[in-house]
Amino acid sequence: MPQTARLPGVAETQGKLTRRSLVGGAAAGTAGLALGGVAGSASASSRRTVDCIVVGAGLSGLSAAHTLRRAGKSFVVLEARDRVGGRTLNQNLGHGKVVEIGGQWVGPTQNYVLKEIKRQGLKTFKTYTAGKSVYYRGGTLTQYTGTIPPANPASLVELQAVITELDSMAGQIDPRRPWATANAAAWDGQTFETWKLAHAVTPEARDLIDLGVASVFAAEPRDLSLLHVLFYIRAAVSFENLINTAGGAQDSRVVGGSQEISIRMAKQLGGSVVLGSPVHRIDHHGHGVEIRTAKGIFAAKRTILALPPTLAGRIRYSPDLPPKRDQLMQRVPMGTVIKCLAIYDKPFWRDDGLSGMATSDTGPVKLTFDNTPPGGKPGILLGFIEGQEARDLLAASRHERRKLVLESMARYYGSKAHLAKDYADKSWAADPWTRGCYVGYYPPGVLTGYREAISAPTGVIHWAGTETASEWNGYMDGALQAGERAAEEVLAKL
Ligand code: FDA
């Protein structure tokens, strides 16, 4: 079971989107009516035939389904969980307020997600950044204004040189074919750690690079192919885009919580979204697929799997998938993150002139943000435990994590941080339908070794999910882009 804390007054809103409410909310006139009633009335032995079966009702699967719907094709979306949204998940704070315990931020150039937010009638608000931020290093706390932490000048010069070099190398990459870059073999033949050690010598610059990598991938530099890091930067346009708050990937949040995007998208698909339907096996042949679930048997000409590769690799295929695809799915592990929310009556740090943003060399929480909802209450400090810090705590109890997280917060914001009225966290590695976050990452040798197998169709099986995106790979934006791309592939074949 996911280790999301269930606290008085802090409950997952997933409970509000029950199977019944989703089916009941079926919008008349949708292509989904071809399957009207599937979710509510189908039995294990009922059989339905559609043009395409989408597996996974995260943003990517829902985006694929909407693309099929716009083209007038019939489809069904099979989702393992009793909710939609996948790696996005709202927690109810009571009084109509929510906070996200999964993916949350959006920023400039994330055109797919910004468009979908607008299409769904949702609004965004800026991440709180007013006031001074905290830099904690070697036991010393410094408050500073602006975006550059007060590291020693030599380290800052080195850091800037590293970022400029990374952006320049990333600029040489075609994000649709990163393996085709001139230097691909050399870049994919080393870890980002190897490259970092050769290009940054000061301990402080190295530590800040490690922190940046952990904050983006929830993994360590030693885990990642240099080519993958460069591709990821290219897909997000620049390194600063990935790590910046104002003007970067952490710029804004969705009023009502990011899961609301999926909830609204799913409602428009009505009975075509079948919750509580884990797909364990896919029978496929040259002309179509058949999937048996507890909610019925579904047959289609094509299927789109909108899942992280490691989850797609846990499905059985008959006949077996080609070994190249199978080996690829063995090689894209998920990052490790525990997202933690310390909840207070009000954002007390704002009264102290602080932004709620902290950067630290001391774990388990090395990065914090002000995650207070619009209106300013309750006050919420968000802390990330990422990469090795998270791996070290995977077996810890929630009680132990709460203690460690509040100690981290008190280090940055003083003893008031111990007075949290609520605490929630989610260890995404413990969630069987995600098994880690933020994203599946590519270790050395995978991008060049498996190439087109990453997103090219395998017969009648098409691959979506943010891990296959060429723009904002790993983000909500990439999930939507990948879903649309996979659906267009299907449409070209139908
Ligand atoms: P996703 O994993 O969401 O969807 C896959 C779906 O398939 C799930 O619903 C799953 O239940 C289902 N499924 C799996 N196996 C199945 C099976 N066998 N049968 C049927 N269904 C199955 N992004 C961002 O843009 N801004 C941010 O701030 C963050 N921050 C962040 C924080 C945290 C803690 C997390 C966990 C993630 C983020 N992200 C993020 C990443 C973002 O959430 C992510 O990129 C997208 O939500 C991924 O959407 P997908 O649809 O690709 O996969």
XYZ file of C-alpha atoms and ligand atoms in Angstrom:
547
model
C 0.000 0.000 0.000
C 1.138 3.554 -0.628
C 2.562 5.066 2.509
C 0.563 8.251 2.332
C -0.157 9.533 5.778
C -3.861 9.652 6.590
C -4.328 12.412 9.113
C -7.333 14.007 10.693
C -8.297 16.684 8.216
C -5.760 15.526 5.628
C -7.259 12.940 3.344
C -6.578 12.035 -0.230
C -9.236 13.518 -2.472
C -8.930 10.407 -4.564
C -11.696 9.074 -2.369
C -13.995 11.717 -3.793
C -13.581 10.463 -7.320
C -15.212 7.127 -6.821
C -15.892 4.750 -9.625
C -19.546 5.608 -9.304
C -19.037 9.357 -9.488
C -16.800 9.005 -12.499
C -19.251 6.836 -14.349
C -22.155 8.967 -13.186
C -20.375 12.013 -14.552
C -20.213 10.587 -18.058
C -20.590 13.421 -20.515
C -23.263 12.781 -23.090
C -22.070 12.855 -26.639
C -18.551 11.607 -25.994
C -16.988 8.821 -27.964
C -16.916 7.048 -24.646
C -20.632 6.430 -24.972
C -19.702 3.628 -27.340
C -18.739 1.907 -24.122
C -21.338 3.512 -21.901
C -21.750 1.585 -18.701
C -18.544 -0.389 -18.985
C -17.255 0.800 -15.669
C -20.447 0.227 -13.810
C -22.007 -2.823 -15.319
C -19.418 -4.924 -17.107
C -18.782 -8.378 -15.733
C -15.535 -10.295 -15.947
C -16.889 -12.234 -18.931
C -18.478 -9.366 -20.903
C -16.669 -8.556 -24.125
C -16.295 -5.154 -25.768
C -14.504 -4.220 -28.933
C -13.063 -0.752 -29.505
C -10.556 0.869 -31.823
C -7.935 1.338 -29.111
C -7.348 0.303 -25.492
C -5.373 2.804 -23.430
C -3.692 1.353 -20.334
C -3.163 3.896 -17.539
C -5.296 6.907 -16.582
C -2.454 9.233 -15.707
C -2.092 12.425 -17.712
C -0.475 10.555 -20.592
C -3.213 7.951 -20.975
C -5.919 10.587 -20.629
C -4.213 12.766 -23.212
C -4.092 9.794 -25.604
C -7.776 9.105 -24.976
C -8.756 12.718 -25.645
C -6.809 12.679 -28.915
C -8.657 9.518 -29.978
C -11.952 11.034 -28.894
C -11.366 14.189 -30.932
C -10.772 11.952 -33.966
C -14.085 10.157 -33.337
C -12.523 6.785 -32.501
C -13.821 4.374 -29.879
C -11.588 3.530 -26.937
C -11.444 2.451 -23.324
C -8.962 3.513 -20.637
C -8.059 0.734 -18.185
C -6.692 2.014 -14.884
C -5.342 -0.152 -12.066
C -6.108 2.265 -9.235
C -9.471 3.445 -7.968
C -8.576 6.963 -9.064
C -7.180 8.815 -12.047
C -4.096 11.055 -12.146
C -1.289 8.535 -11.568
C 1.705 10.422 -10.212
C -0.438 13.497 -9.466
C -2.415 13.224 -6.254
C -4.342 15.817 -4.223
C -4.696 15.696 -0.471
C -7.764 17.300 1.042
C -6.970 19.867 3.729
C -10.611 20.520 4.554
C -12.544 23.764 3.933
C -12.281 23.191 0.179
C -8.485 23.379 0.154
C -6.064 20.841 -1.226
C -2.329 20.321 -1.487
C -0.458 18.013 -3.806
C 1.575 15.026 -2.618
C 2.681 14.144 -6.175
C 3.567 16.264 -9.206
C 2.462 19.862 -8.814
C 4.419 22.664 -10.500
C 4.096 24.027 -14.006
C 6.194 26.659 -15.711
C 6.864 28.622 -18.900
C 7.384 26.621 -22.122
C 5.346 23.723 -20.716
C 2.852 24.372 -23.453
C 0.953 21.080 -23.342
C 0.088 21.259 -19.659
C -0.590 25.008 -19.700
C -3.002 24.481 -22.608
C -4.742 21.592 -20.842
C -5.094 23.605 -17.631
C -6.825 26.335 -19.633
C -8.953 23.856 -21.583
C -10.176 22.363 -18.307
C -11.151 25.799 -16.950
C -8.458 25.720 -14.263
C -6.194 28.536 -13.103
C -2.628 28.722 -11.830
C -1.005 30.706 -9.045
C 2.628 31.602 -8.467
C 4.830 29.648 -6.082
C 5.564 31.837 -3.046
C 9.078 33.269 -3.363
C 8.927 36.598 -1.491
C 11.521 37.201 1.226
C 14.871 35.670 2.012
C 15.860 32.089 1.309
C 17.988 29.871 3.518
C 21.362 28.350 2.662
C 22.631 25.775 5.158
C 26.135 24.381 4.787
C 28.657 22.876 7.188
C 26.420 23.681 10.147
C 26.129 27.384 9.243
C 22.871 29.006 8.196
C 22.868 32.039 5.905
C 19.829 33.957 4.689
C 20.019 35.490 1.232
C 17.954 37.230 -1.403
C 17.833 36.399 -5.110
C 18.289 33.018 -6.749
C 22.004 32.355 -6.203
C 22.936 30.758 -2.860
C 25.855 32.470 -1.058
C 28.383 29.746 -1.792
C 32.066 30.672 -1.869
C 32.949 32.713 -4.985
C 35.264 30.107 -6.519
C 32.509 27.483 -6.309
C 29.963 29.841 -7.837
C 32.264 30.578 -10.767
C 32.780 26.851 -11.255
C 29.075 26.161 -10.969
C 28.241 28.764 -13.600
C 30.870 27.302 -15.941
C 29.382 23.825 -15.472
C 25.850 25.047 -16.217
C 27.020 26.926 -19.338
C 28.862 23.824 -20.562
C 25.872 21.546 -19.895
C 23.525 23.870 -21.773
C 25.937 24.050 -24.678
C 26.277 20.238 -24.884
C 22.513 19.789 -24.467
C 21.959 22.191 -27.365
C 23.593 19.646 -29.700
C 20.923 17.031 -28.950
C 17.854 16.265 -31.051
C 15.343 15.503 -28.261
C 13.449 13.120 -30.545
C 16.631 11.120 -31.250
C 19.170 11.762 -28.475
C 21.106 8.625 -29.476
C 21.841 10.195 -32.874
C 23.894 13.072 -31.379
C 27.491 13.216 -32.667
C 28.944 12.600 -29.184
C 26.235 10.180 -28.068
C 28.510 7.159 -27.564
C 30.989 9.061 -25.385
C 28.286 10.833 -23.392
C 26.213 7.675 -22.891
C 29.373 5.755 -21.939
C 29.814 7.633 -18.656
C 27.809 8.548 -15.622
C 27.018 12.142 -14.816
C 29.170 11.634 -11.695
C 32.247 10.927 -13.835
C 31.671 14.080 -15.867
C 30.987 16.160 -12.733
C 34.222 15.069 -11.040
C 36.176 16.096 -14.142
C 34.494 19.497 -14.447
C 33.988 20.676 -10.869
C 36.757 20.455 -8.294
C 35.481 22.512 -5.377
C 33.487 20.491 -2.821
C 30.780 23.150 -2.604
C 30.170 23.240 -6.368
C 30.070 19.436 -6.400
C 27.568 19.367 -3.559
C 25.336 21.938 -5.256
C 25.419 19.959 -8.505
C 24.483 16.791 -6.574
C 21.590 18.634 -4.979
C 20.406 19.944 -8.344
C 20.516 16.434 -9.818
C 18.676 14.912 -6.852
C 16.004 17.613 -7.075
C 15.385 16.929 -10.769
C 15.776 13.117 -10.978
C 15.380 11.912 -7.349
C 18.547 9.936 -8.123
C 22.293 10.369 -7.687
C 24.769 11.559 -10.366
C 26.334 8.067 -10.284
C 23.002 6.549 -11.404
C 22.547 8.625 -14.539
C 23.970 8.568 -18.034
C 25.532 11.920 -18.954
C 23.634 11.684 -22.257
C 20.360 11.275 -20.372
C 21.048 14.346 -18.240
C 21.839 16.345 -21.389
C 18.730 15.051 -23.141
C 16.617 15.993 -20.102
C 18.068 19.507 -20.135
C 17.405 19.779 -23.880
C 13.819 18.584 -23.436
C 13.333 21.382 -20.873
C 15.292 23.914 -23.014
C 17.926 24.760 -20.332
C 19.369 23.610 -17.002
C 18.083 26.737 -15.279
C 14.588 25.991 -16.543
C 14.772 22.698 -14.642
C 15.960 24.099 -11.323
C 14.485 27.604 -11.174
C 11.357 28.468 -9.246
C 10.178 31.826 -10.662
C 10.335 31.514 -14.458
C 11.364 27.827 -14.282
C 9.786 24.414 -13.772
C 8.679 25.353 -10.230
C 7.035 28.641 -11.276
C 3.335 28.005 -10.611
C 0.759 25.611 -9.235
C -2.778 24.691 -10.198
C -5.607 26.150 -8.135
C -7.478 23.119 -6.785
C -4.411 20.889 -7.152
C -2.779 19.341 -10.228
C -4.759 16.087 -9.970
C -7.809 18.153 -10.875
C -6.515 18.271 -14.484
C -6.856 14.484 -14.744
C -10.115 14.379 -12.821
C -11.706 16.824 -15.272
C -10.209 15.099 -18.316
C -11.561 11.753 -17.093
C -15.033 13.111 -16.422
C -15.251 14.194 -20.048
C -14.465 10.620 -21.078
C -17.273 9.278 -18.917
C -17.783 5.515 -18.831
C -14.784 4.945 -21.078
C -12.497 5.188 -18.066
C -12.582 1.901 -16.179
C -11.044 2.178 -12.724
C -9.863 -0.705 -10.562
C -8.781 -2.640 -13.669
C -5.148 -3.634 -13.422
C -3.857 -5.103 -16.656
C -1.783 -8.201 -15.939
C -1.602 -9.744 -19.403
C -1.901 -8.593 -23.008
C -2.580 -11.030 -25.827
C -1.564 -9.486 -29.116
C -1.228 -10.500 -32.737
C -0.769 -8.783 -36.071
C -4.326 -7.453 -36.193
C -5.160 -6.556 -32.636
C -5.019 -7.084 -28.884
C -7.169 -8.664 -26.205
C -6.989 -7.755 -22.528
C -8.884 -9.627 -19.824
C -9.653 -7.742 -16.611
C -11.962 -8.208 -13.662
C -14.256 -5.702 -15.411
C -14.478 -7.568 -18.668
C -12.648 -8.603 -21.790
C -11.585 -5.802 -24.091
C -10.506 -6.239 -27.701
C -9.058 -3.575 -29.967
C -7.062 -2.995 -33.105
C -4.328 -1.211 -31.149
C -3.298 -0.469 -27.573
C -1.393 2.413 -25.968
C 0.527 1.660 -22.780
C 0.794 4.932 -20.871
C 2.936 3.665 -17.988
C 6.514 3.978 -16.781
C 8.662 1.342 -18.564
C 9.281 -0.682 -15.398
C 5.513 -1.069 -14.861
C 4.974 -2.007 -18.509
C 7.656 -4.645 -17.917
C 5.576 -6.244 -15.158
C 2.753 -7.058 -17.569
C 2.849 -10.456 -19.298
C 2.665 -10.412 -23.076
C 1.579 -13.274 -25.265
C 3.507 -13.809 -27.406
C 6.549 -12.391 -25.593
C 7.644 -8.964 -26.734
C 10.795 -8.785 -28.855
C 13.855 -9.136 -26.588
C 15.014 -5.597 -27.336
C 11.807 -4.109 -25.930
C 11.872 -6.521 -22.994
C 15.478 -5.641 -22.139
C 14.699 -1.933 -22.381
C 11.942 -2.349 -19.792
C 14.485 -4.020 -17.487
C 16.742 -0.965 -17.703
C 14.726 2.162 -16.844
C 14.492 2.297 -13.028
C 12.386 4.824 -11.126
C 13.939 7.514 -8.933
C 13.393 7.539 -5.180
C 11.533 10.364 -3.447
C 9.525 10.900 -0.297
C 7.471 14.072 -0.558
C 6.786 15.542 2.900
C 4.328 18.213 4.020
C 4.568 19.900 7.422
C 1.309 21.713 8.076
C 0.954 24.744 10.405
C -1.848 27.104 11.380
C -0.199 29.771 9.258
C 3.013 30.265 7.265
C 4.998 31.559 10.270
C 8.234 31.833 8.253
C 6.654 34.567 6.134
C 6.341 36.686 9.298
C 10.104 36.204 9.710
C 10.671 37.526 6.175
C 11.484 34.089 4.759
C 10.383 32.593 1.451
C 10.186 29.000 2.698
C 12.915 27.994 0.235
C 15.926 26.286 1.768
C 18.980 24.653 0.166
C 21.063 22.465 2.441
C 23.938 19.991 2.531
C 22.366 18.174 5.468
C 19.573 15.623 5.105
C 17.205 14.078 5.109
C 15.383 17.185 3.776
C 17.825 19.235 1.716
C 15.268 21.316 -0.203
C 12.153 23.037 1.054
C 9.414 25.201 -0.462
C 6.427 27.171 0.777
C 3.487 25.044 -0.354
C 0.747 27.089 1.295
C -2.494 27.076 -0.724
C -3.947 30.303 -2.175
C -5.440 32.405 0.624
C -2.466 31.804 2.938
C -3.883 29.117 5.250
C -2.885 26.628 6.441
C 0.862 27.248 6.244
C 2.616 24.334 4.541
C 6.319 23.646 4.303
C 7.157 21.144 1.605
C 10.321 19.103 2.047
C 11.812 16.629 -0.398
C 13.797 13.558 0.624
C 15.477 12.461 -2.589
C 17.912 9.966 -4.048
C 20.156 8.215 -1.517
C 18.584 10.115 1.407
C 15.236 8.569 0.440
C 16.714 5.106 -0.146
C 18.134 5.247 3.387
C 14.650 5.913 4.769
C 12.560 3.488 2.715
C 12.203 1.178 5.712
C 11.593 3.975 8.243
C 8.147 4.327 9.794
C 6.073 7.403 9.116
C 6.569 8.407 12.732
C 10.355 8.273 12.296
C 10.152 10.236 9.054
C 7.990 12.924 10.660
C 10.546 13.390 13.445
C 13.448 13.670 10.989
C 11.563 15.995 8.651
C 10.532 18.375 11.442
C 14.130 18.396 12.697
C 15.234 19.430 9.220
C 12.574 22.151 9.087
C 13.606 23.441 12.548
C 17.214 23.641 11.345
C 16.094 26.081 8.631
C 13.111 27.878 10.241
C 13.665 27.665 13.984
C 11.907 25.788 16.769
C 8.403 26.862 15.637
C 8.825 24.289 12.888
C 8.426 21.556 15.522
C 4.857 22.749 16.164
C 3.332 21.258 13.017
C -0.368 20.555 13.555
C -0.374 17.908 10.833
C 2.135 15.991 8.799
C 1.715 14.016 5.596
C 4.149 12.254 3.348
C 4.210 9.737 0.553
C 6.982 7.351 -0.275
C 6.321 6.805 -3.983
C 8.647 3.798 -4.146
C 6.164 1.977 -1.907
C 3.262 2.571 -4.295
C 2.756 -0.570 -6.404
C 1.349 1.367 -9.372
C 4.292 3.762 -9.553
C 7.215 2.113 -7.671
C 9.261 5.296 -7.487
C 9.364 8.842 -8.793
C 9.646 11.393 -10.169
C 10.391 9.495 -13.314
C 12.126 6.499 -14.880
C 15.698 7.485 -15.693
C 18.244 6.169 -18.181
C 21.531 4.762 -16.823
C 24.609 4.682 -19.123
C 24.248 2.670 -22.311
C 20.458 2.574 -22.470
C 19.664 5.528 -24.746
C 22.282 4.432 -27.303
C 21.774 0.697 -26.767
C 18.002 0.601 -27.224
C 17.300 3.762 -29.271
C 13.962 3.695 -31.128
C 12.713 0.843 -28.892
C 12.033 3.531 -26.264
C 8.981 4.928 -28.018
C 8.561 3.180 -31.389
C 5.513 0.876 -31.554
C 5.942 -2.854 -31.021
C 3.481 -4.237 -33.565
C 0.045 -3.082 -32.406
C 1.378 -1.893 -29.030
C 2.217 1.818 -28.740
C 4.217 3.405 -25.920
C 3.306 6.610 -24.094
C 4.042 7.932 -20.582
C 6.278 10.862 -19.714
C 9.370 8.633 -20.015
C 8.859 8.621 -23.803
C 8.404 12.392 -24.199
C 10.713 14.553 -26.272
C 9.587 17.769 -24.565
C 9.704 18.159 -20.800
C 10.444 14.451 -20.377
C 9.593 13.411 -16.810
C 7.043 16.168 -16.270
C 3.271 16.467 -16.520
C 3.820 18.388 -19.735
C 5.823 15.512 -21.230
C 3.144 13.035 -20.165
C 0.512 14.939 -22.152
C 2.795 15.312 -25.167
C 3.669 11.602 -25.196
C 0.002 10.585 -24.955
C -0.917 12.768 -27.892
C 2.020 11.467 -29.944
C 1.116 7.817 -29.278
C -2.545 8.435 -30.168
C -1.507 10.092 -33.435
C 0.563 7.007 -34.260
C -2.531 4.884 -33.660
C -4.754 7.167 -35.737
C -2.344 6.858 -38.641
C -2.810 3.079 -38.531
C -6.562 2.803 -37.964
P 1.558 8.060 -14.444
O 2.461 7.204 -13.654
O 1.020 9.283 -13.805
O 0.318 7.224 -14.992
C 0.399 5.846 -15.229
C -0.942 5.232 -14.832
O -0.932 3.843 -15.166
C -1.186 5.312 -13.326
O -2.453 5.865 -13.085
C -1.106 3.849 -12.865
O -1.967 3.571 -11.792
C -1.539 3.119 -14.111
N -1.039 1.740 -14.187
C 0.203 1.283 -13.888
N 0.296 -0.029 -14.145
C -0.916 -0.427 -14.621
C -1.464 -1.669 -15.073
N -0.724 -2.796 -15.110
N -2.758 -1.708 -15.486
C -3.513 -0.584 -15.485
N -3.053 0.624 -15.064
C -1.768 0.704 -14.649
N 5.875 16.813 -12.758
C 5.706 18.137 -13.012
O 5.397 18.506 -14.152
N 5.858 19.061 -12.008
C 6.186 18.696 -10.737
O 6.262 19.532 -9.838
C 6.401 17.315 -10.481
N 6.758 16.900 -9.229
C 6.615 15.573 -8.882
C 6.659 15.217 -7.538
C 6.393 13.912 -7.172
C 6.461 13.522 -5.716
C 6.055 12.964 -8.168
C 5.687 11.569 -7.776
C 6.036 13.317 -9.505
C 6.319 14.630 -9.891
N 6.265 15.053 -11.207
C 6.177 16.389 -11.503
C 6.193 14.075 -12.321
C 4.771 13.956 -12.898
O 3.863 13.725 -11.861
C 4.757 12.846 -13.915
O 5.698 13.131 -14.939
C 3.423 12.616 -14.623
O 2.338 12.709 -13.741
C 3.467 11.253 -15.302
O 2.255 10.976 -15.964
P 2.094 9.629 -16.802
O 0.693 9.595 -17.270
O 3.190 9.530 -17.780
O 2.364 8.446 -15.770
